[in-house]
């Protein structure tokens, strides 16, 4: 049996239908994800509007350089992912594996930087909860918002909630990339069958785009 | 124009091989990826959950027989109604029609071999089971006392019950619902048989398409909201804690953003069932096909814009309240379009009164009452008067429970010959349909009056003047219970002893009736080709002899 028919699952009429179904499926899944993150973005919107000074001040405690570095890393990983999808469409199995490993590497670098950042926040008592302690970054903000410390805690609740959920998506994504790379190394993908690579790519790009929104909303609001 | 045909009701023997006997053993069921078998798995699981939720309802109605709080302590009563609500809403009403009838029928109606993602379909059932077990663990090991709505700050800062565990269970079950909707959307887009255009699809499928949109776009929001509640309790985050600048009302906005549309997750699939039943048992082409189809989508869209009518007493601004009130009135229009179109379909049809049609009539009656009282609640002034009273309880039971139960049982009877290959006993089925309708009204209509008179919900004692109406309600609940239990026996009996059903016993239009009963695993021996519109009823005559056994 050729790899062509082996990849076609029993309930589809032809490979085109199967591919269209899986790509549409990923888009529907991404729609679901947007609403999932949307709840947090709505919460962010409400509290940032209510406590603009506290949010600007709390953002000042983040290291925007690390955030910017991670942004570049993730955009780079989107590029390697796009190249993997491109290679799959042209049936270059070795190239798929290479680009996917590059994506995994960049994703891991991102997570590594995140660990450093989280550790720093932990040391400085910026993790919300009983041990949260806060000193104003700019005295002017304290003057504008007497509840600064508490409202900064809301910011950090959102910071950990949103970046944590984002990181979780990457932690789920990386083993999937590994699995796809393994299948690619067996020569499973080519012009006749590349939808697993393509939909994994869609997922990875979605996770990147979430970060593109998170970076300015969390790191850059105190800059002015 | 084809000549008028009738099809036989019964046949001599079942097809030699079908989805039920294609494989045997527990493994063949627990690892199946056949949408028809997964539908059966869901059918069994939701029935168990329904029975459990019913036990809690029984406890509530027993307690409310007398004005004094004499059966349970206040704390235990809180846990009773919370358990009833959580089980019924998340584990029965939401999956009831889509996960059973929808799962079974959508591929058949579209002429497909299966849903687009059969393994994800099975995963969805496992998530339902895991979510259900976690939630039941929370309910049995100490209970939950927040009400099914988990309102903050009570749920985050004060309740000493199992909020995190129950929340986790509902979170997991939410993804089961998301995956069902996800599968339906892709299937309806990509798996239609040749010739099955969008406007040749049965209205049942349209209704499920609209439902799936809500499942995909609403459920993730409540999932993340419940996650926030859990995180706030576990790690002391302050999202909803006013002492730390958080806003408990924000929870209500996020919660109702899903939970109002969720009402339509429950009722839209039932509306789809009713559209099928009304046309079949009027022997007429449905009146206003495209209006019914589009009204499903309109309901799905508008349902996302009405959530704050649950919050008129939270200090919402006057303008916001006016807008949400107007939008809530708006959602009544597509709902009314459906009712009018069903009624117009009945007009001059040759109507027969078989069990599924009894349920369809029941649905139209209950939904009309539930829908019209919904308009009461959309008007801000009256809503404030009856907020948190039994008027609300009566209203949402009429819409959600009346809607789902009537559609679910009506559909289950209608497609029973297809699912099991056997006919159910018509006489018993009619008796129980009447009992359910009478019992339902007796249970919940007095609650409208109680609520209007001012009896608050969620208390286990009340002033003595209210006792007569409460006793009526409890009496109705026992009639209702009998109506629910009878089908368990005769449907169970019919699986073994019922007459063997022909492929199309009603006879009805729709691809699902053109394959053997029960269908083979691959659904259709040959992929069907669709050449005509749906509901070509004038040409199919219902046999004079009814299906009485």
XYZ file of C-alpha atoms in Angstrom:
773
model
C 0.000 0.000 0.000
C 1.419 3.372 -0.940
C 1.906 6.058 1.684
C -0.767 7.963 -0.203
C -3.631 5.694 0.795
C -2.103 4.740 4.150
C -2.452 8.340 5.314
C -6.101 8.566 4.244
C -8.398 7.745 7.120
C -11.355 5.494 6.472
C -14.141 8.028 6.738
C -12.812 10.547 4.231
C -13.625 10.297 0.541
C -10.256 11.600 -0.674
C -7.025 13.246 0.594
C -8.250 16.744 -0.314
C -11.286 16.365 1.939
C -9.077 15.076 4.743
C -6.672 17.979 4.444
C -9.416 20.595 4.268
C -11.066 19.085 7.332
C -7.907 19.136 9.429
C -6.952 22.676 8.431
C -10.465 23.959 9.112
C -10.391 22.039 12.377
C -7.279 23.881 13.487
C -8.830 27.232 12.610
C -11.920 26.392 14.630
C -9.692 25.318 17.489
C -7.813 28.620 17.248
C -11.126 30.506 17.368
C -11.807 28.661 20.603
C -8.336 29.588 21.884
C -8.884 33.267 21.110
C -11.958 33.275 23.307
C -10.087 31.331 25.991
C -7.366 33.982 26.136
C -10.090 36.583 25.543
C -11.444 36.164 29.062
C -8.036 37.152 30.431
C -7.605 40.021 27.984
C -11.031 41.347 29.024
C -10.004 41.134 32.666
C -6.783 42.959 31.835
C -8.734 45.669 30.010
C -11.049 46.229 32.967
C -8.316 46.491 35.563
C -5.896 48.471 33.482
C -8.630 51.027 32.793
C -9.445 51.130 36.497
C -5.852 51.367 37.738
C -3.695 52.886 34.989
C -1.031 54.213 37.350
C -0.580 50.946 39.196
C -0.322 49.037 35.929
C 2.254 51.417 34.495
C 4.218 51.302 37.703
C 4.139 47.526 38.034
C 5.180 47.095 34.412
C 8.265 49.119 35.297
C 9.500 46.183 37.392
C 9.649 43.941 34.345
C 12.799 43.815 32.263
C 11.614 44.997 28.850
C 14.932 43.962 27.312
C 14.329 40.328 28.220
C 10.799 40.667 26.872
C 12.067 42.171 23.626
C 14.690 39.442 23.312
C 11.995 36.805 23.752
C 9.821 38.523 21.166
C 12.624 38.287 18.635
C 13.221 34.647 19.577
C 9.569 33.772 19.067
C 9.319 35.583 15.751
C 12.406 33.624 14.730
C 10.683 30.397 15.733
C 7.698 31.381 13.600
C 10.091 31.728 10.676
C 11.641 28.295 11.232
C 8.136 26.845 11.588
C 7.043 28.439 8.324
C 10.131 26.953 6.660
C 9.219 23.521 8.037
C 5.742 23.809 6.508
C 7.292 24.957 3.234
C 9.691 21.999 3.233
C 6.825 19.594 3.931
C 4.930 20.866 0.896
C 8.015 20.119 -1.167
C 8.658 16.751 0.421
C 12.111 17.554 1.844
C 12.028 15.356 4.925
C 15.498 16.230 6.226
C 14.753 19.933 5.933
C 11.456 19.506 7.812
C 13.290 17.829 10.673
C 15.963 20.526 10.732
C 13.549 23.429 10.764
C 11.384 21.754 13.398
C 14.401 21.180 15.647
C 15.239 24.861 15.187
C 11.714 25.757 16.242
C 11.997 23.543 19.296
C 15.328 25.137 20.188
C 13.987 28.695 19.920
C 10.851 27.746 21.864
C 13.040 26.319 24.615
C 15.175 29.471 24.709
C 11.979 31.469 25.174
C 10.870 29.264 28.043
C 14.353 29.443 29.593
C 14.227 33.238 29.630
C 10.748 33.005 31.120
C 12.104 30.831 33.938
C 14.758 33.472 34.672
C 12.134 36.204 34.711
C 9.743 34.237 36.948
C 12.613 33.466 39.327
C 13.440 37.146 39.551
C 9.825 38.029 40.377
C 9.735 35.296 42.971
C 12.889 36.686 44.640
C 11.484 40.187 44.709
C 8.182 39.094 46.281
C 6.213 40.045 43.204
C 4.275 36.764 43.056
C 0.704 37.544 44.169
C -0.488 36.054 47.397
C 0.482 36.204 51.021
C 4.123 37.102 50.421
C 3.509 39.840 47.919
C 5.479 43.017 48.704
C 5.547 46.033 46.536
C 7.616 49.190 46.396
C 6.594 51.885 43.940
C 8.777 52.240 40.864
C 7.927 55.940 40.533
C 6.801 57.977 43.540
C 4.448 59.932 41.265
C 2.387 56.797 40.699
C 2.037 56.259 44.424
C 0.768 59.783 44.766
C -1.789 59.198 42.006
C -3.020 55.867 43.361
C -2.875 55.289 47.147
C -3.859 51.638 46.648
C -0.852 51.173 44.380
C 0.575 48.047 46.016
C -2.732 46.166 45.914
C -3.486 47.198 42.391
C 0.026 46.252 41.335
C -0.778 42.835 42.748
C -3.703 42.629 40.342
C -1.274 43.442 37.548
C 0.999 40.615 38.639
C -1.943 38.228 38.941
C -2.663 39.002 35.315
C 1.009 38.874 34.370
C 1.390 35.370 35.752
C -2.039 34.289 34.552
C -1.529 35.431 30.958
C 2.147 34.606 30.463
C 1.627 31.365 32.377
C -1.197 30.292 30.096
C 0.890 31.314 27.099
C 3.883 29.351 28.365
C 1.623 26.352 28.960
C 0.651 26.470 25.301
C 4.323 26.393 24.360
C 5.041 23.556 26.749
C 2.262 21.606 25.061
C 3.484 22.672 21.612
C 7.111 21.599 21.933
C 6.475 17.838 22.381
C 4.035 18.016 19.480
C 6.781 19.552 17.355
C 9.057 16.709 18.448
C 6.463 14.132 17.489
C 5.950 15.733 14.081
C 9.739 15.859 13.580
C 9.947 12.151 14.346
C 7.238 11.385 11.835
C 8.979 13.619 9.300
C 12.244 11.724 9.822
C 10.399 8.556 8.806
C 9.484 10.284 5.553
C 5.752 10.409 6.270
C 5.237 13.887 4.832
C 5.352 15.162 1.316
C 3.233 17.012 -1.215
C 0.538 14.324 -0.974
C 0.264 14.539 2.800
C 1.496 17.525 4.782
C -1.474 18.605 6.875
C -0.017 17.541 10.263
C 2.949 19.868 9.678
C 0.696 22.616 8.409
C -1.766 22.557 11.281
C 1.015 22.323 13.865
C 2.405 25.420 12.169
C -0.934 27.185 12.494
C -0.979 26.391 16.202
C 2.585 27.593 16.694
C 1.941 30.864 14.864
C -1.147 31.416 16.976
C 0.885 31.006 20.167
C 3.411 33.492 18.793
C 0.730 36.030 17.979
C -0.620 35.840 21.510
C 2.847 36.836 22.705
C 2.957 39.703 20.200
C -0.042 41.101 22.082
C 1.226 40.214 25.540
C 4.608 41.869 25.138
C 3.458 45.482 24.699
C 0.464 45.087 27.038
C 2.606 43.807 29.869
C 6.129 45.157 29.313
C 5.815 48.473 27.536
C 2.965 50.296 29.270
C 5.245 51.983 31.815
C 7.731 53.255 29.275
C 6.437 56.788 28.727
C -43.019 14.566 -9.138
C -42.770 11.161 -7.569
C -45.845 9.129 -6.841
C -47.083 8.796 -3.300
C -45.350 5.932 -1.547
C -45.620 4.252 1.787
C -42.929 2.203 3.397
C -43.363 -0.781 5.721
C -43.275 -0.252 9.492
C -41.778 -3.548 10.481
C -39.641 -6.151 8.826
C -38.995 -9.850 9.324
C -35.453 -9.726 10.637
C -32.708 -7.266 11.368
C -29.837 -6.748 8.948
C -27.217 -9.419 9.483
C -24.487 -7.000 10.479
C -24.967 -3.546 11.934
C -23.077 -1.165 14.224
C -24.393 -2.808 17.387
C -23.236 -6.328 16.596
C -20.197 -5.458 14.477
C -17.995 -6.123 17.483
C -18.513 -7.393 21.006
C -17.063 -6.794 24.429
C -16.342 -3.887 26.735
C -13.221 -2.885 24.799
C -15.143 -2.614 21.564
C -17.323 -0.006 23.257
C -14.773 1.890 25.346
C -12.325 2.220 22.451
C -14.860 2.692 19.685
C -14.509 5.567 17.265
C -17.902 4.960 15.657
C -20.013 8.070 16.232
C -23.096 5.888 16.717
C -21.508 3.909 19.521
C -20.127 7.064 21.128
C -23.667 8.441 21.034
C -24.791 5.353 22.969
C -21.968 5.859 25.499
C -23.182 9.411 25.985
C -26.792 8.252 26.195
C -25.972 5.933 29.074
C -23.773 8.483 30.875
C -26.167 11.398 30.667
C -29.028 9.157 31.806
C -27.056 8.289 34.938
C -26.301 11.952 35.551
C -29.950 12.846 34.977
C -31.020 10.269 37.557
C -28.505 11.672 40.068
C -29.625 15.241 39.461
C -33.185 14.006 39.828
C -32.436 12.546 43.241
C -31.232 15.942 44.409
C -34.368 17.541 42.932
C -36.461 15.051 44.878
C -34.680 16.066 48.067
C -35.399 19.730 47.337
C -39.087 19.149 46.645
C -39.427 17.006 49.778
C -37.881 19.744 51.910
C -40.191 22.362 50.399
C -43.354 20.388 51.237
C -43.502 22.186 54.562
C -42.813 25.817 55.449
C -40.331 24.884 58.179
C -36.795 23.878 57.259
C -37.220 20.464 58.809
C -35.432 17.959 56.580
C -31.999 19.491 55.998
C -29.888 22.132 57.652
C -29.427 25.342 55.672
C -25.900 24.289 54.746
C -27.027 20.918 53.458
C -29.909 22.463 51.558
C -27.433 24.799 49.853
C -25.443 21.757 48.825
C -28.577 20.002 47.550
C -29.648 22.710 45.133
C -26.063 23.338 44.068
C -25.549 19.665 43.269
C -28.877 19.576 41.423
C -27.944 22.608 39.335
C -24.357 21.631 38.586
C -25.231 18.072 37.545
C -28.260 19.007 35.500
C -26.784 22.020 33.713
C -23.268 20.854 32.921
C -23.760 17.103 32.724
C -27.265 16.678 31.372
C -28.839 19.706 29.695
C -25.782 20.823 27.732
C -24.746 17.454 26.280
C -28.239 15.899 26.210
C -29.299 16.400 22.606
C -26.037 17.216 20.772
C -23.880 14.492 22.287
C -26.473 11.750 21.859
C -28.867 12.460 18.999
C -26.530 14.953 17.327
C -23.616 12.558 17.505
C -25.685 9.713 16.151
C -27.525 11.591 13.441
C -25.375 14.353 11.986
C -23.108 12.075 9.923
C -26.153 10.021 8.895
C -28.129 13.092 7.891
C -25.207 14.437 5.866
C -24.486 11.123 4.184
C -21.053 10.855 5.829
C -19.284 7.799 7.194
C -18.452 9.461 10.496
C -17.727 12.813 12.099
C -14.616 14.555 10.790
C -12.540 13.608 13.856
C -13.719 10.285 15.292
C -10.923 9.993 17.856
C -11.552 13.500 19.143
C -15.192 12.490 19.431
C -14.184 9.634 21.717
C -11.842 11.967 23.610
C -14.782 14.272 24.193
C -16.695 11.441 25.864
C -13.712 10.616 28.073
C -13.393 14.264 29.084
C -17.083 14.201 29.980
C -16.529 11.135 32.144
C -13.388 12.496 33.830
C -15.031 15.891 34.401
C -18.124 14.144 35.728
C -16.166 11.955 38.124
C -14.168 14.916 39.451
C -17.343 16.914 39.971
C -19.108 14.002 41.657
C -16.081 13.537 43.909
C -16.384 17.200 44.905
C -20.107 16.782 45.563
C -19.819 13.567 47.556
C -16.680 14.459 49.524
C -18.032 17.472 51.342
C -20.172 19.078 48.693
C -20.394 22.472 47.072
C -22.589 25.299 48.342
C -22.092 28.162 45.897
C -25.047 27.447 43.635
C -24.292 26.374 40.079
C -23.378 30.009 39.316
C -20.214 30.141 41.496
C -20.802 33.823 42.277
C -17.835 35.685 43.689
C -16.808 36.817 46.260
C -18.712 34.056 48.067
C -17.081 31.316 45.993
C -13.584 32.830 46.193
C -13.377 34.227 49.700
C -16.048 32.689 51.932
C -17.262 29.263 50.898
C -15.664 26.383 52.769
C -16.832 23.767 50.293
C -15.091 22.036 47.383
C -15.032 24.927 44.933
C -11.681 24.130 43.321
C -12.412 20.464 42.724
C -15.896 21.097 41.352
C -14.545 23.915 39.206
C -11.897 21.613 37.823
C -14.540 19.020 36.930
C -16.651 21.601 35.115
C -13.546 22.931 33.357
C -12.765 19.475 31.982
C -16.386 18.825 31.024
C -16.400 22.195 29.264
C -13.722 20.953 26.909
C -15.804 17.896 26.174
C -18.549 20.255 25.015
C -16.075 22.380 23.019
C -14.748 19.316 21.210
C -18.255 18.175 20.297
C -19.028 21.561 18.769
C -15.655 21.636 17.069
C -16.301 18.256 15.456
C -19.787 19.239 14.294
C -18.626 22.476 12.651
C -15.887 20.778 10.639
C -18.157 17.854 9.778
C -20.952 20.091 8.526
C -18.524 22.122 6.447
C -16.478 19.335 4.957
C -18.224 15.961 5.195
C -21.483 16.508 3.306
C -22.346 13.885 0.696
C -22.349 14.854 -2.986
C -25.386 17.038 -3.689
C -25.983 17.825 -0.012
C -25.870 21.611 -0.327
C -26.218 23.871 2.691
C -29.870 24.528 1.959
C -30.670 20.853 1.515
C -29.496 20.068 5.034
C -32.136 19.034 7.566
C -33.000 21.787 10.052
C -31.693 19.519 12.797
C -28.233 19.999 11.315
C -28.650 23.771 11.044
C -29.657 23.930 14.676
C -26.585 21.951 15.665
C -24.374 24.178 13.567
C -25.635 27.223 15.465
C -25.210 25.369 18.757
C -21.657 24.436 17.891
C -20.774 28.057 17.238
C -21.855 28.926 20.756
C -19.994 25.944 22.193
C -16.808 27.012 20.449
C -17.041 30.706 21.250
C -18.713 30.713 24.650
C -17.434 27.724 26.573
C -13.745 28.786 26.606
C -14.727 31.999 28.369
C -16.461 30.229 31.225
C -13.571 27.765 31.351
C -11.046 30.524 31.925
C -13.419 32.245 34.369
C -13.738 29.141 36.501
C -9.964 28.783 36.263
C -9.615 32.310 37.668
C -11.888 31.410 40.590
C -9.820 28.290 41.284
C -6.529 30.197 41.021
C -7.839 32.898 43.316
C -8.737 30.320 45.947
C -5.589 28.249 45.536
C -2.920 30.947 45.210
C -4.658 33.910 46.772
C -4.729 36.020 43.604
C -7.100 38.987 43.945
C -9.061 39.060 40.693
C -12.473 39.169 42.342
C -11.563 40.447 45.816
C -12.866 43.982 46.407
C -10.469 44.382 49.354
C -7.612 44.264 46.867
C -9.146 46.312 44.092
C -10.674 43.291 42.339
C -14.242 43.378 41.093
C -16.653 40.543 41.966
C -19.094 41.846 39.350
C -16.494 41.148 36.656
C -17.036 37.481 37.420
C -20.723 37.831 36.659
C -19.989 39.484 33.319
C -17.588 36.731 32.302
C -19.797 33.977 33.657
C -22.976 35.125 31.912
C -21.120 35.833 28.697
C -21.080 32.057 28.420
C -23.937 31.019 30.607
C -26.626 32.961 28.856
C -25.651 31.620 25.414
C -25.430 28.238 27.149
C -29.216 28.314 27.415
C -29.214 28.218 23.629
C -26.669 25.411 23.606
C -29.367 23.526 25.447
C -32.434 24.593 23.537
C -31.269 25.044 19.911
C -30.630 21.320 19.346
C -34.085 20.599 20.739
C -35.539 23.133 18.332
C -33.800 21.207 15.576
C -35.489 18.017 16.746
C -38.877 19.729 16.853
C -38.490 20.977 13.272
C -37.994 17.374 12.141
C -40.921 16.058 14.180
C -43.410 18.734 13.199
C -42.821 18.276 9.480
C -42.861 14.489 9.629
C -46.083 14.238 11.610
C -47.837 16.962 9.622
C -46.882 15.241 6.376
C -45.996 18.645 4.966
C -42.926 20.410 3.734
C -41.723 22.613 6.564
C -43.011 26.163 6.365
C -40.230 28.720 5.863
C -37.191 26.427 5.750
C -34.634 29.182 5.321
C -36.246 31.312 8.029
C -35.976 28.473 10.528
C -32.386 27.778 9.488
C -31.350 31.415 9.703
C -33.224 32.017 12.944
C -30.948 29.396 14.538
C -27.923 31.408 13.499
C -29.584 34.659 14.587
C -30.260 33.187 18.018
C -26.624 32.107 18.279
C -25.347 35.564 17.396
C -27.769 37.629 19.488
C -27.380 35.296 22.452
C -23.870 36.670 22.943
C -25.175 40.207 23.352
C -27.740 39.811 26.113
C -25.807 38.522 29.115
C -26.222 41.511 31.404
C -29.976 40.943 31.745
C -28.892 38.567 34.503
C -27.317 41.540 36.243
C -29.938 44.288 36.375
C -29.589 44.492 40.158
C -25.791 44.748 40.222
C -25.665 48.514 39.812
C -25.345 48.360 36.050
C -25.641 51.827 34.526
C -29.107 52.827 33.335
C -27.967 53.043 29.723
C -26.281 49.658 29.778
C -29.431 48.191 31.297
C -31.584 49.753 28.572
C -29.379 48.401 25.805
C -29.217 44.908 27.264
C -32.957 44.989 27.802
C -33.565 45.943 24.161
C -31.166 43.273 22.912
C -32.880 40.689 25.097
C -36.210 41.555 23.494
C -34.514 41.149 20.133
C -33.613 37.497 20.769
C -37.323 36.760 21.093
C -37.798 37.485 17.382
C -35.886 34.526 15.907
C -37.356 32.322 18.648
C -40.858 33.418 17.717
C -40.089 32.875 14.023
C -39.525 29.227 14.817
C -42.748 28.840 16.752
C -44.759 30.589 14.040
C -43.192 28.469 11.328
C -43.917 25.241 13.191
C -47.504 26.349 13.681
C -47.789 27.273 10.005
C -46.405 23.837 9.135
C -49.185 22.235 11.178
C -51.801 24.314 9.410
C -53.718 22.094 6.950
C -51.212 19.335 7.495
C -52.474 15.835 8.165
C -51.408 15.826 11.779
C -51.004 12.571 13.666
C -50.601 12.209 17.387
C -47.845 9.720 17.838
C -45.502 9.969 20.798
C -42.775 12.082 19.169
C -45.447 14.528 18.026
C -46.887 14.680 21.553
C -43.473 15.793 22.730
C -43.287 18.313 19.900
C -46.593 19.814 20.952
C -45.365 19.764 24.540
C -42.246 21.613 23.483
C -44.175 24.319 21.661
C -46.431 24.825 24.682
C -43.689 24.928 27.286
C -41.353 26.997 25.160
C -44.051 29.559 24.485
C -44.649 30.004 28.208
C -40.923 30.003 28.945
C -40.186 32.417 26.130
C -42.946 34.869 26.967
C -41.942 34.978 30.631
C -38.451 35.644 29.333
C -39.812 38.886 27.931
C -41.021 39.774 31.435
C -37.446 39.340 32.596
C -35.980 41.338 29.736
C -37.887 44.396 30.959
C -35.744 45.952 33.639
C -38.492 47.064 36.027
C -40.282 43.742 36.270
C -37.000 41.851 36.350
C -35.846 43.787 39.409
C -39.129 42.942 41.125
C -38.737 39.189 40.597
C -34.926 38.876 40.746
C -33.851 35.879 42.837
C -37.428 34.677 43.261
C -39.116 31.484 42.157
C -40.323 33.355 39.072
C -36.773 33.016 37.741
C -36.634 29.360 38.739
C -39.910 28.670 36.953
C -38.852 30.616 33.860
C -35.546 28.874 33.321
C -37.010 25.466 34.017
C -39.654 26.070 31.361
C -37.066 27.127 28.802
C -34.093 24.919 29.601
C -35.666 21.822 31.089
C -38.964 21.956 29.243
C -37.113 22.649 26.022
C -34.439 20.011 26.394
C -36.585 17.241 27.871
C -39.305 17.579 25.259
C -36.850 17.726 22.387
C -34.666 14.993 23.806
C -37.447 12.519 24.591
C -39.336 13.378 21.407
C -36.204 12.841 19.348
C -35.240 9.706 21.234
C -38.619 8.134 20.439
C -38.573 9.322 16.842
C -35.131 7.886 16.115
C -35.395 4.916 18.500
C -36.187 2.508 15.623
C -33.076 3.786 13.835
C -30.847 3.578 16.896
C -31.961 0.166 18.169
C -33.702 -1.383 15.169
C -36.805 -1.942 17.340
C -40.126 -0.176 17.794
C -41.049 1.128 21.223
C -44.518 0.354 22.652
C -46.641 3.267 21.530
C -49.298 3.113 24.254
C -46.869 3.306 27.152
C -44.907 5.992 25.389
C -47.996 8.156 25.012
C -48.893 7.674 28.657
C -45.480 8.812 29.776
C -45.436 11.754 27.342
C -48.700 12.992 28.832
C -47.433 12.435 32.381
C -44.256 14.390 31.662
C -46.229 17.303 30.226
C -48.805 17.402 33.016
C -46.218 16.796 35.739
C -43.951 19.469 34.369
C -46.642 22.131 34.347
C -47.898 21.137 37.766
C -44.362 21.377 39.134
C -43.285 24.643 37.657
C -46.368 26.745 36.951
C -47.078 27.308 40.662
C -43.509 28.568 40.969
C -44.312 31.507 38.682
C -47.010 32.538 41.116
C -44.800 31.900 44.143
C -42.079 34.034 42.666
C -44.427 36.812 41.718
C -45.735 36.790 45.291
C -42.169 37.135 46.502
C -40.871 33.708 47.523
C -37.079 33.901 47.195
C -35.158 31.034 45.628
C -32.482 29.041 47.461
C -34.144 29.043 50.929
C -35.451 25.885 52.514
C -38.130 27.543 54.631
C -40.885 29.934 53.675
C -43.948 31.690 55.069
C -47.021 29.507 55.585
C -49.119 31.292 52.952
C -46.954 29.701 50.294
C -47.527 26.110 51.347
C -50.422 25.218 49.032
C -48.505 26.216 45.923
C -45.381 24.446 47.142
C -47.306 21.250 47.811
C -48.762 21.469 44.305
C -45.266 21.835 42.945
C -43.955 18.848 44.886
C -46.960 16.778 43.803
C -46.237 17.726 40.209
C -42.636 16.673 40.674
C -43.731 13.170 41.639
C -45.945 12.932 38.545
C -42.994 14.122 36.500
C -40.759 11.506 38.105
C -43.200 8.739 37.128
C -43.223 10.115 33.598
C -39.433 9.916 33.504
C -39.188 6.417 34.959
C -41.706 4.696 32.669
C -39.609 5.153 29.483
C -36.674 3.549 31.253
C -38.712 0.346 31.472
C -40.461 0.234 28.123
C -37.456 1.430 26.146
C -35.318 -1.155 27.925
C -37.987 -3.782 27.243
C -38.242 -2.814 23.578
C -34.526 -3.336 22.980
C -35.149 -7.042 23.372
C -38.840 -7.595 22.743
C -39.916 -4.683 20.559
C -41.077 -5.365 17.011
C -38.278 -5.201 14.480
C -38.345 -1.829 12.778
C -38.155 -1.339 9.046
C -35.513 1.099 7.771
C -38.086 3.892 7.548
C -41.065 3.120 9.788
C -42.644 6.591 9.982
C -41.978 7.062 6.943
C -39.785 10.126 7.032
C -37.492 11.977 4.669
C -33.812 12.412 5.403
C -30.807 10.293 4.535
C -30.768 8.621 7.949
C -33.959 6.777 6.999
C -32.526 5.451 3.759
C -30.008 3.180 5.402
C -30.867 -0.023 7.303
C -32.076 0.054 10.919
C -29.777 -0.193 12.813
C -27.250 1.259 10.356
C -24.055 -0.557 9.441
C -20.808 0.750 10.981
C -19.943 2.658 7.818
C -23.478 4.153 7.799
C -24.238 3.729 4.103
C -23.407 0.703 1.966
C -22.965 3.164 -0.911
C -22.310 6.888 -0.411
C -25.671 8.515 -1.127
C -26.142 11.251 -3.670
C -28.635 13.984 -2.888
C -30.738 15.328 -5.716
C -33.704 16.929 -3.982
C -34.606 19.327 -1.224
C -35.297 17.993 2.218
C -38.828 17.383 3.600
C -40.467 16.101 0.455
C -43.372 15.010 2.625
C -46.469 15.281 0.485
C -45.189 12.254 -1.406
C -44.660 10.053 1.611
C -47.860 8.929 3.300
C -47.979 7.930 6.948
C -49.570 4.489 7.217
C -53.099 4.515 8.629
C -52.255 1.775 11.038
C -50.220 3.361 13.825
C -47.309 1.738 15.546
C -49.260 0.555 18.595
C -47.847 -2.548 20.195
